[in-house]
Tab-separated table of N, CA and C in Angstrom:
chain	number	residue	atom	x	y	z
A	281	UNK	N	0.818	-1.189	0.000
A	281	UNK	CA	0.000	0.000	0.000
A	281	UNK	C	0.870	1.264	0.000
A	282	UNK	N	1.945	1.235	0.805
A	282	UNK	CA	2.844	2.387	0.854
A	282	UNK	C	3.501	2.611	-0.507
A	283	UNK	N	3.836	1.515	-1.211
A	283	UNK	CA	4.463	1.625	-2.528
A	283	UNK	C	3.515	2.263	-3.530
A	284	UNK	N	2.235	1.936	-3.437
A	284	UNK	CA	1.250	2.515	-4.353
A	284	UNK	C	1.115	4.009	-4.090
A	285	UNK	N	1.022	4.400	-2.834
A	285	UNK	CA	0.892	5.819	-2.477
A	285	UNK	C	2.147	6.577	-2.890
A	286	UNK	N	3.320	5.988	-2.637
A	286	UNK	CA	4.575	6.621	-3.028
A	286	UNK	C	4.653	6.756	-4.549
A	287	UNK	N	4.246	5.728	-5.282
A	287	UNK	CA	4.250	5.768	-6.741
A	287	UNK	C	3.322	6.841	-7.281
A	288	UNK	N	2.130	6.960	-6.684
A	288	UNK	CA	1.183	7.993	-7.101
A	288	UNK	C	1.728	9.393	-6.805
A	289	UNK	N	2.395	9.542	-5.671
A	289	UNK	CA	2.972	10.842	-5.323
A	289	UNK	C	4.049	11.241	-6.333
A	290	UNK	N	4.892	10.275	-6.720
A	290	UNK	CA	5.944	10.545	-7.703
A	290	UNK	C	5.318	10.926	-9.047
A	291	UNK	N	4.303	10.200	-9.469
A	291	UNK	CA	3.619	10.518	-10.723
A	291	UNK	C	2.989	11.907	-10.675
A	292	UNK	N	2.404	12.271	-9.545
A	292	UNK	CA	1.788	13.583	-9.392
A	292	UNK	C	2.842	14.685	-9.529
A	293	UNK	N	3.974	14.506	-8.847
A	293	UNK	CA	5.047	15.506	-8.912
A	293	UNK	C	5.565	15.631	-10.345
A	294	UNK	N	5.757	14.515	-11.032
A	294	UNK	CA	6.208	14.567	-12.419
A	294	UNK	C	5.194	15.268	-13.313
A	295	UNK	N	3.918	14.977	-13.122
A	295	UNK	CA	2.876	15.605	-13.935
A	295	UNK	C	2.853	17.117	-13.723
A	296	UNK	N	2.978	17.548	-12.491
A	296	UNK	CA	2.984	18.988	-12.191
A	296	UNK	C	4.222	19.644	-12.793
A	297	UNK	N	5.379	18.997	-12.675
A	297	UNK	CA	6.618	19.550	-13.206
A	297	UNK	C	6.549	19.698	-14.725
A	298	UNK	N	6.059	18.692	-15.412
A	298	UNK	CA	5.968	18.741	-16.867
A	298	UNK	C	4.981	19.809	-17.312
A	299	UNK	N	3.857	19.933	-16.656
A	299	UNK	CA	2.861	20.924	-17.059
A	299	UNK	C	3.333	22.341	-16.779
A	300	UNK	N	4.200	22.543	-15.804
A	300	UNK	CA	4.717	23.882	-15.512
A	300	UNK	C	5.766	24.333	-16.509
A	301	UNK	N	6.361	23.401	-17.212
A	301	UNK	CA	7.358	23.744	-18.216
A	301	UNK	C	6.721	23.825	-19.584
A	302	UNK	N	5.574	24.464	-19.637
A	302	UNK	CA	4.826	24.617	-20.873
A	302	UNK	C	5.643	25.411	-21.885
A	303	UNK	N	5.624	24.990	-23.111
A	303	UNK	CA	6.371	25.636	-24.178
A	303	UNK	C	5.767	26.994	-24.511
A	304	UNK	N	6.651	27.991	-24.720
A	304	UNK	CA	6.183	29.318	-25.107
A	304	UNK	C	5.577	29.265	-26.494
A	305	UNK	N	4.609	30.125	-26.730
A	305	UNK	CA	3.923	30.154	-28.008
A	305	UNK	C	4.607	31.055	-29.029
A	306	UNK	N	5.737	31.651	-28.654
A	306	UNK	CA	6.471	32.471	-29.608
A	306	UNK	C	6.011	33.917	-29.677
A	307	UNK	N	5.049	34.301	-28.835
A	307	UNK	CA	4.579	35.674	-28.886
A	307	UNK	C	4.998	36.458	-27.650
A	308	UNK	N	5.828	35.882	-26.811
A	308	UNK	CA	6.268	36.548	-25.595
A	308	UNK	C	7.453	37.447	-25.905
A	309	UNK	N	7.290	38.739	-25.675
A	309	UNK	CA	8.354	39.681	-25.963
A	309	UNK	C	9.139	40.093	-24.736
A	310	UNK	N	8.797	39.553	-23.602
A	310	UNK	CA	9.448	39.929	-22.356
A	310	UNK	C	8.554	40.852	-21.557
A	311	UNK	N	8.678	40.774	-20.248
A	311	UNK	CA	7.916	41.622	-19.322
A	311	UNK	C	6.402	41.439	-19.488
A	312	UNK	N	5.987	40.331	-20.028
A	312	UNK	CA	4.560	40.076	-20.210
A	312	UNK	C	3.950	40.723	-21.432
A	313	UNK	N	4.750	41.404	-22.236
A	313	UNK	CA	4.229	42.041	-23.449
A	313	UNK	C	4.296	41.075	-24.622
A	314	UNK	N	3.444	41.324	-25.597
A	314	UNK	CA	3.531	40.579	-26.844
A	314	UNK	C	4.776	41.046	-27.586
A	315	UNK	N	5.464	40.127	-28.240
A	315	UNK	CA	6.705	40.447	-28.944
A	315	UNK	C	6.464	41.499	-30.023
A	316	UNK	N	7.361	42.494	-30.057
A	316	UNK	CA	7.284	43.533	-31.082
A	316	UNK	C	7.671	42.925	-32.423
A	317	UNK	N	6.907	43.271	-33.444
A	317	UNK	CA	7.236	42.897	-34.814
A	317	UNK	C	7.150	44.171	-35.642
A	318	UNK	N	7.997	44.263	-36.633
A	318	UNK	CA	7.990	45.450	-37.484
A	318	UNK	C	8.224	45.048	-38.927
A	319	UNK	N	7.710	45.887	-39.818
A	319	UNK	CA	7.994	45.757	-41.237
A	319	UNK	C	8.524	47.098	-41.706
A	320	UNK	N	9.353	47.054	-42.716
A	320	UNK	CA	9.914	48.296	-43.241
A	320	UNK	C	9.747	48.350	-44.749
A	321	UNK	N	9.752	49.571	-45.258
A	321	UNK	CA	9.768	49.800	-46.697
A	321	UNK	C	10.821	50.858	-46.957
A	322	UNK	N	11.966	50.479	-47.538
A	322	UNK	CA	12.394	49.233	-48.126
A	322	UNK	C	12.409	48.092	-47.091
A	323	UNK	N	12.218	46.878	-47.595
A	323	UNK	CA	12.109	45.706	-46.740
A	323	UNK	C	13.459	45.304	-46.153
A	324	UNK	N	13.397	44.738	-44.971
A	324	UNK	CA	14.581	44.209	-44.300
A	324	UNK	C	15.173	43.079	-45.142
A	325	UNK	N	16.479	42.956	-45.096
A	325	UNK	CA	17.239	41.919	-45.796
A	325	UNK	C	17.209	42.054	-47.317
A	326	UNK	N	17.011	43.288	-47.800
A	326	UNK	CA	17.041	43.511	-49.245
A	326	UNK	C	18.210	44.424	-49.595
A	327	UNK	N	18.522	44.466	-50.876
A	327	UNK	CA	19.522	45.395	-51.404
A	327	UNK	C	18.825	46.196	-52.491
A	328	UNK	N	18.581	47.468	-52.206
A	328	UNK	CA	17.926	48.327	-53.194
A	328	UNK	C	18.909	48.688	-54.299
A	329	UNK	N	18.438	48.791	-55.536
A	329	UNK	CA	19.328	49.187	-56.635
A	329	UNK	C	19.748	50.649	-56.469
A	330	UNK	N	20.900	51.018	-57.011
A	330	UNK	CA	21.352	52.407	-56.914
A	330	UNK	C	20.289	53.379	-57.431
A	331	UNK	N	20.107	54.474	-56.711
A	331	UNK	CA	19.095	55.476	-57.075
A	331	UNK	C	19.702	56.867	-56.940
A	332	UNK	N	19.211	57.820	-57.744
A	332	UNK	CA	19.744	59.185	-57.668
A	332	UNK	C	19.296	59.884	-56.384
A	333	UNK	N	20.097	60.838	-55.951
A	333	UNK	CA	19.743	61.659	-54.798
A	333	UNK	C	20.535	61.293	-53.561
A	334	UNK	N	20.328	62.101	-52.505
A	334	UNK	CA	20.992	61.843	-51.226
A	334	UNK	C	19.996	61.596	-50.107
A	335	UNK	N	18.708	61.825	-50.373
A	335	UNK	CA	17.655	61.618	-49.377
A	335	UNK	C	16.789	60.431	-49.794
A	336	UNK	N	16.565	59.517	-48.857
A	336	UNK	CA	15.809	58.307	-49.157
A	336	UNK	C	14.767	58.059	-48.078
A	337	UNK	N	13.507	57.775	-48.475
A	337	UNK	CA	12.449	57.531	-47.497
A	337	UNK	C	12.538	56.127	-46.893
A	338	UNK	N	12.074	56.014	-45.670
A	338	UNK	CA	11.988	54.742	-44.962
A	338	UNK	C	10.706	54.760	-44.141
A	339	UNK	N	9.907	53.708	-44.256
A	339	UNK	CA	8.698	53.571	-43.445
A	339	UNK	C	8.902	52.395	-42.500
A	340	UNK	N	8.628	52.607	-41.220
A	340	UNK	CA	8.715	51.556	-40.213
A	340	UNK	C	7.331	51.374	-39.607
A	341	UNK	N	6.748	50.196	-39.818
A	341	UNK	CA	5.437	49.871	-39.252
A	341	UNK	C	5.632	48.900	-38.101
A	342	UNK	N	5.038	49.227	-36.942
A	342	UNK	CA	5.184	48.408	-35.739
A	342	UNK	C	3.851	47.759	-35.412
A	343	UNK	N	3.887	46.432	-35.266
A	343	UNK	CA	2.658	45.735	-34.872
A	343	UNK	C	3.036	44.490	-34.095
A	344	UNK	N	2.577	44.341	-32.913
A	344	UNK	CA	1.724	45.298	-32.221
A	344	UNK	C	2.560	46.387	-31.559
A	345	UNK	N	2.028	47.584	-31.537
A	345	UNK	CA	2.667	48.675	-30.810
A	345	UNK	C	2.334	48.478	-29.337
A	346	UNK	N	3.347	48.339	-28.463
A	346	UNK	CA	3.050	48.153	-27.040
A	346	UNK	C	2.175	49.290	-26.508
A	347	UNK	N	1.332	48.978	-25.559
A	347	UNK	CA	0.416	49.978	-24.988
A	347	UNK	C	1.169	51.169	-24.415
A	348	UNK	N	2.382	50.944	-23.931
A	348	UNK	CA	3.166	52.035	-23.349
A	348	UNK	C	4.025	52.750	-24.374
A	349	UNK	N	3.989	52.293	-25.622
A	349	UNK	CA	4.739	52.943	-26.683
A	349	UNK	C	6.063	52.252	-26.969
A	350	UNK	N	6.775	52.805	-27.937
A	350	UNK	CA	8.050	52.228	-28.352
A	350	UNK	C	8.981	53.320	-28.854
A	351	UNK	N	10.257	52.983	-28.897
A	351	UNK	CA	11.283	53.858	-29.443
A	351	UNK	C	11.831	53.215	-30.708
A	352	UNK	N	12.005	54.023	-31.755
A	352	UNK	CA	12.600	53.550	-33.004
A	352	UNK	C	13.913	54.294	-33.213
A	353	UNK	N	14.974	53.526	-33.466
A	353	UNK	CA	16.272	54.117	-33.790
A	353	UNK	C	16.645	53.674	-35.201
A	354	UNK	N	16.907	54.648	-36.061
A	354	UNK	CA	17.336	54.378	-37.433
A	354	UNK	C	18.755	54.915	-37.574
A	355	UNK	N	19.633	54.060	-38.065
A	355	UNK	CA	21.025	54.439	-38.229
A	355	UNK	C	21.496	53.984	-39.608
A	356	UNK	N	22.233	54.852	-40.302
A	356	UNK	CA	22.761	54.511	-41.624
A	356	UNK	C	24.268	54.728	-41.616
A	357	UNK	N	24.988	53.762	-42.190
A	357	UNK	CA	26.442	53.862	-42.247
A	357	UNK	C	26.943	53.307	-43.563
A	358	UNK	N	28.136	53.747	-43.946
A	358	UNK	CA	28.755	53.218	-45.154
A	358	UNK	C	29.333	51.845	-44.839
A	359	UNK	N	29.336	50.980	-45.859
A	359	UNK	CA	29.869	49.639	-45.621
A	359	UNK	C	31.376	49.565	-45.793
A	360	UNK	N	31.954	50.510	-46.537
A	360	UNK	CA	33.397	50.435	-46.765
A	360	UNK	C	34.213	50.770	-45.515
A	361	UNK	N	33.815	51.785	-44.759
A	361	UNK	CA	34.576	52.128	-43.554
A	361	UNK	C	33.699	52.216	-42.301
A	362	UNK	N	32.414	51.974	-42.445
A	362	UNK	CA	31.526	51.945	-41.285
A	362	UNK	C	31.202	53.295	-40.668
A	363	UNK	N	31.480	54.383	-41.385
A	363	UNK	CA	31.186	55.693	-40.802
A	363	UNK	C	29.680	55.957	-40.846
A	364	UNK	N	29.155	56.362	-39.702
A	364	UNK	CA	27.724	56.652	-39.568
A	364	UNK	C	27.466	58.063	-40.068
A	365	UNK	N	26.535	58.215	-40.996
A	365	UNK	CA	26.208	59.541	-41.531
A	365	UNK	C	24.779	59.958	-41.220
A	366	UNK	N	23.987	59.056	-40.657
A	366	UNK	CA	22.604	59.412	-40.312
A	366	UNK	C	22.163	58.586	-39.106
A	367	UNK	N	21.572	59.264	-38.119
A	367	UNK	CA	20.944	58.592	-36.974
A	367	UNK	C	19.749	59.426	-36.550
A	368	UNK	N	18.631	58.762	-36.325
A	368	UNK	CA	17.457	59.440	-35.787
A	368	UNK	C	16.785	58.516	-34.788
A	369	UNK	N	16.437	59.095	-33.632
A	369	UNK	CA	15.728	58.357	-32.593
A	369	UNK	C	14.362	58.976	-32.421
A	370	UNK	N	13.342	58.143	-32.483
A	370	UNK	CA	11.973	58.597	-32.278
A	370	UNK	C	11.432	57.869	-31.050
A	371	UNK	N	11.359	58.598	-29.917
A	371	UNK	CA	10.980	57.975	-28.646
A	371	UNK	C	9.489	57.717	-28.522
A	372	UNK	N	8.683	58.459	-29.208
A	372	UNK	CA	7.227	58.249	-29.154
A	372	UNK	C	6.748	57.784	-30.510
A	373	UNK	N	7.177	56.583	-30.873
A	373	UNK	CA	6.854	56.045	-32.188
A	373	UNK	C	5.366	55.748	-32.303
A	374	UNK	N	4.881	55.843	-33.532
A	374	UNK	CA	3.504	55.493	-33.851
A	374	UNK	C	3.504	54.097	-34.454
A	375	UNK	N	2.339	53.597	-34.795
A	375	UNK	CA	2.310	52.287	-35.444
A	375	UNK	C	2.903	52.367	-36.849
A	376	UNK	N	2.868	53.555	-37.494
A	376	UNK	CA	3.520	53.768	-38.782
A	376	UNK	C	4.381	55.029	-38.687
A	377	UNK	N	5.659	54.911	-39.048
A	377	UNK	CA	6.618	55.996	-38.875
A	377	UNK	C	7.374	56.243	-40.169
A	378	UNK	N	7.399	57.498	-40.629
A	378	UNK	CA	8.112	57.869	-41.850
A	378	UNK	C	9.412	58.579	-41.475
A	379	UNK	N	10.513	58.079	-42.003
A	379	UNK	CA	11.826	58.684	-41.816
A	379	UNK	C	12.357	59.092	-43.187
A	380	UNK	N	13.259	60.062	-43.217
A	380	UNK	CA	13.976	60.407	-44.429
A	380	UNK	C	15.459	60.335	-44.105
A	381	UNK	N	16.128	59.388	-44.711
A	381	UNK	CA	17.563	59.237	-44.508
A	381	UNK	C	18.243	60.273	-45.390
A	382	UNK	N	19.050	61.132	-44.789
A	382	UNK	CA	19.679	62.244	-45.495
A	382	UNK	C	21.193	62.071	-45.544
A	383	UNK	N	21.824	62.866	-46.370
A	383	UNK	CA	23.283	62.960	-46.485
A	383	UNK	C	23.933	61.646	-46.915
A	384	UNK	N	23.228	60.874	-47.739
A	384	UNK	CA	23.786	59.617	-48.226
A	384	UNK	C	24.948	59.900	-49.165
A	385	UNK	N	26.112	59.334	-48.890
A	385	UNK	CA	27.248	59.555	-49.794
A	385	UNK	C	27.030	58.804	-51.112
A	386	UNK	N	27.311	59.453	-52.248
A	386	UNK	CA	27.077	58.799	-53.548
A	386	UNK	C	28.116	57.724	-53.858
A	387	UNK	N	27.642	56.689	-54.563
A	387	UNK	CA	28.534	55.652	-55.070
A	387	UNK	C	29.089	54.697	-54.036
A	388	UNK	N	28.538	54.708	-52.842
A	388	UNK	CA	29.042	53.850	-51.767
A	388	UNK	C	27.899	52.984	-51.257
A	389	UNK	N	28.146	51.695	-51.075
A	389	UNK	CA	27.134	50.815	-50.504
A	389	UNK	C	26.914	51.187	-49.046
A	390	UNK	N	25.639	51.329	-48.668
A	390	UNK	CA	25.293	51.763	-47.324
A	390	UNK	C	24.351	50.747	-46.673
A	391	UNK	N	24.384	50.691	-45.346
A	391	UNK	CA	23.504	49.800	-44.606
A	391	UNK	C	22.694	50.614	-43.604
A	392	UNK	N	21.385	50.376	-43.610
A	392	UNK	CA	20.473	51.024	-42.671
A	392	UNK	C	20.041	49.969	-41.653
A	393	UNK	N	20.145	50.320	-40.377
A	393	UNK	CA	19.703	49.437	-39.305
A	393	UNK	C	18.559	50.103	-38.572
A	394	UNK	N	17.487	49.343	-38.344
A	394	UNK	CA	16.309	49.827	-37.629
A	394	UNK	C	16.156	48.983	-36.371
A	395	UNK	N	16.010	49.646	-35.220
A	395	UNK	CA	15.786	48.943	-33.959
A	395	UNK	C	14.548	49.530	-33.292
A	396	UNK	N	13.620	48.653	-32.906
A	396	UNK	CA	12.398	49.062	-32.213
A	396	UNK	C	12.436	48.436	-30.826
A	397	UNK	N	12.237	49.268	-29.796
A	397	UNK	CA	12.288	48.797	-28.415
A	397	UNK	C	11.067	49.299	-27.659
A	398	UNK	N	10.456	48.416	-26.873
A	398	UNK	CA	9.320	48.797	-26.037
A	398	UNK	C	9.735	49.897	-25.067
A	399	UNK	N	8.840	50.824	-24.798
A	399	UNK	CA	9.139	51.941	-23.894
A	399	UNK	C	9.339	51.479	-22.455
A	400	UNK	N	8.702	50.380	-22.073
A	400	UNK	CA	8.798	49.938	-20.679
A	400	UNK	C	9.519	48.622	-20.497
A	401	UNK	N	9.883	47.953	-21.577
A	401	UNK	CA	10.525	46.639	-21.467
A	401	UNK	C	11.663	46.558	-22.472
A	402	UNK	N	12.877	46.889	-22.024
A	402	UNK	CA	13.996	46.969	-22.964
A	402	UNK	C	14.442	45.618	-23.518
A	403	UNK	N	13.867	44.524	-23.029
A	403	UNK	CA	14.185	43.220	-23.613
A	403	UNK	C	13.231	42.875	-24.751
A	404	UNK	N	12.169	43.656	-24.927
A	404	UNK	CA	11.220	43.439	-26.013
A	404	UNK	C	11.640	44.317	-27.185
A	405	UNK	N	12.483	43.757	-28.072
A	405	UNK	CA	13.029	44.531	-29.181
A	405	UNK	C	12.887	43.782	-30.501
A	406	UNK	N	12.977	44.543	-31.571
A	406	UNK	CA	13.033	44.007	-32.932
A	406	UNK	C	14.108	44.794	-33.661
A	407	UNK	N	14.856	44.121	-34.514
A	407	UNK	CA	15.900	44.812	-35.262
A	407	UNK	C	16.011	44.200	-36.653
A	408	UNK	N	16.327	45.040	-37.632
A	408	UNK	CA	16.515	44.577	-38.999
A	408	UNK	C	17.339	45.586	-39.774
A	409	UNK	N	17.838	45.167	-40.943
A	409	UNK	CA	18.645	46.077	-41.751
A	409	UNK	C	18.459	45.781	-43.231
A	410	UNK	N	18.809	46.762	-44.050
A	410	UNK	CA	18.797	46.611	-45.503
A	410	UNK	C	19.934	47.466	-46.077
A	411	UNK	N	20.228	47.250	-47.349
A	411	UNK	CA	21.314	47.976	-48.004
A	411	UNK	C	20.815	48.778	-49.194
A	412	UNK	N	21.489	49.880	-49.476
A	412	UNK	CA	21.151	50.688	-50.642
A	412	UNK	C	22.368	51.515	-51.051
A	413	UNK	N	22.274	52.117	-52.237
A	413	UNK	CA	23.363	52.949	-52.758
A	413	UNK	C	22.760	54.163	-53.458
A	414	UNK	N	23.368	55.317	-53.211
A	414	UNK	CA	22.980	56.542	-53.929
A	414	UNK	C	23.873	56.662	-55.153
A	415	UNK	N	23.270	57.038	-56.296
A	415	UNK	CA	24.067	57.215	-57.527
A	415	UNK	C	24.883	58.474	-57.433
């Protein structure tokens, strides 16, 4: 009888332990918030063809936008020597944000990095980059 009770107790403890280690559903962004996701235009992981001019538009769409808001940092640098020529921080980002990257050096491959961070949970972030060249 003691063996049966002991066996049931062990099974109960194992069942509780396994159920408490429930797999995350992939939407946890930290601090109890849903994970930040963003899309950009130009799209992340693309290489835009060379275009005339020194000013280039960038749209950053955030979904879901955390209830407490988010910060968007856009940084552009040359790929040959890594010098940063454009940085803009928007602390009160909207769900759709328009940036204009300025002072792009002509004839040089450049990389733009976008980072979105929750206003109240710095572990809930999204980051992406793309490349382009000014003619």
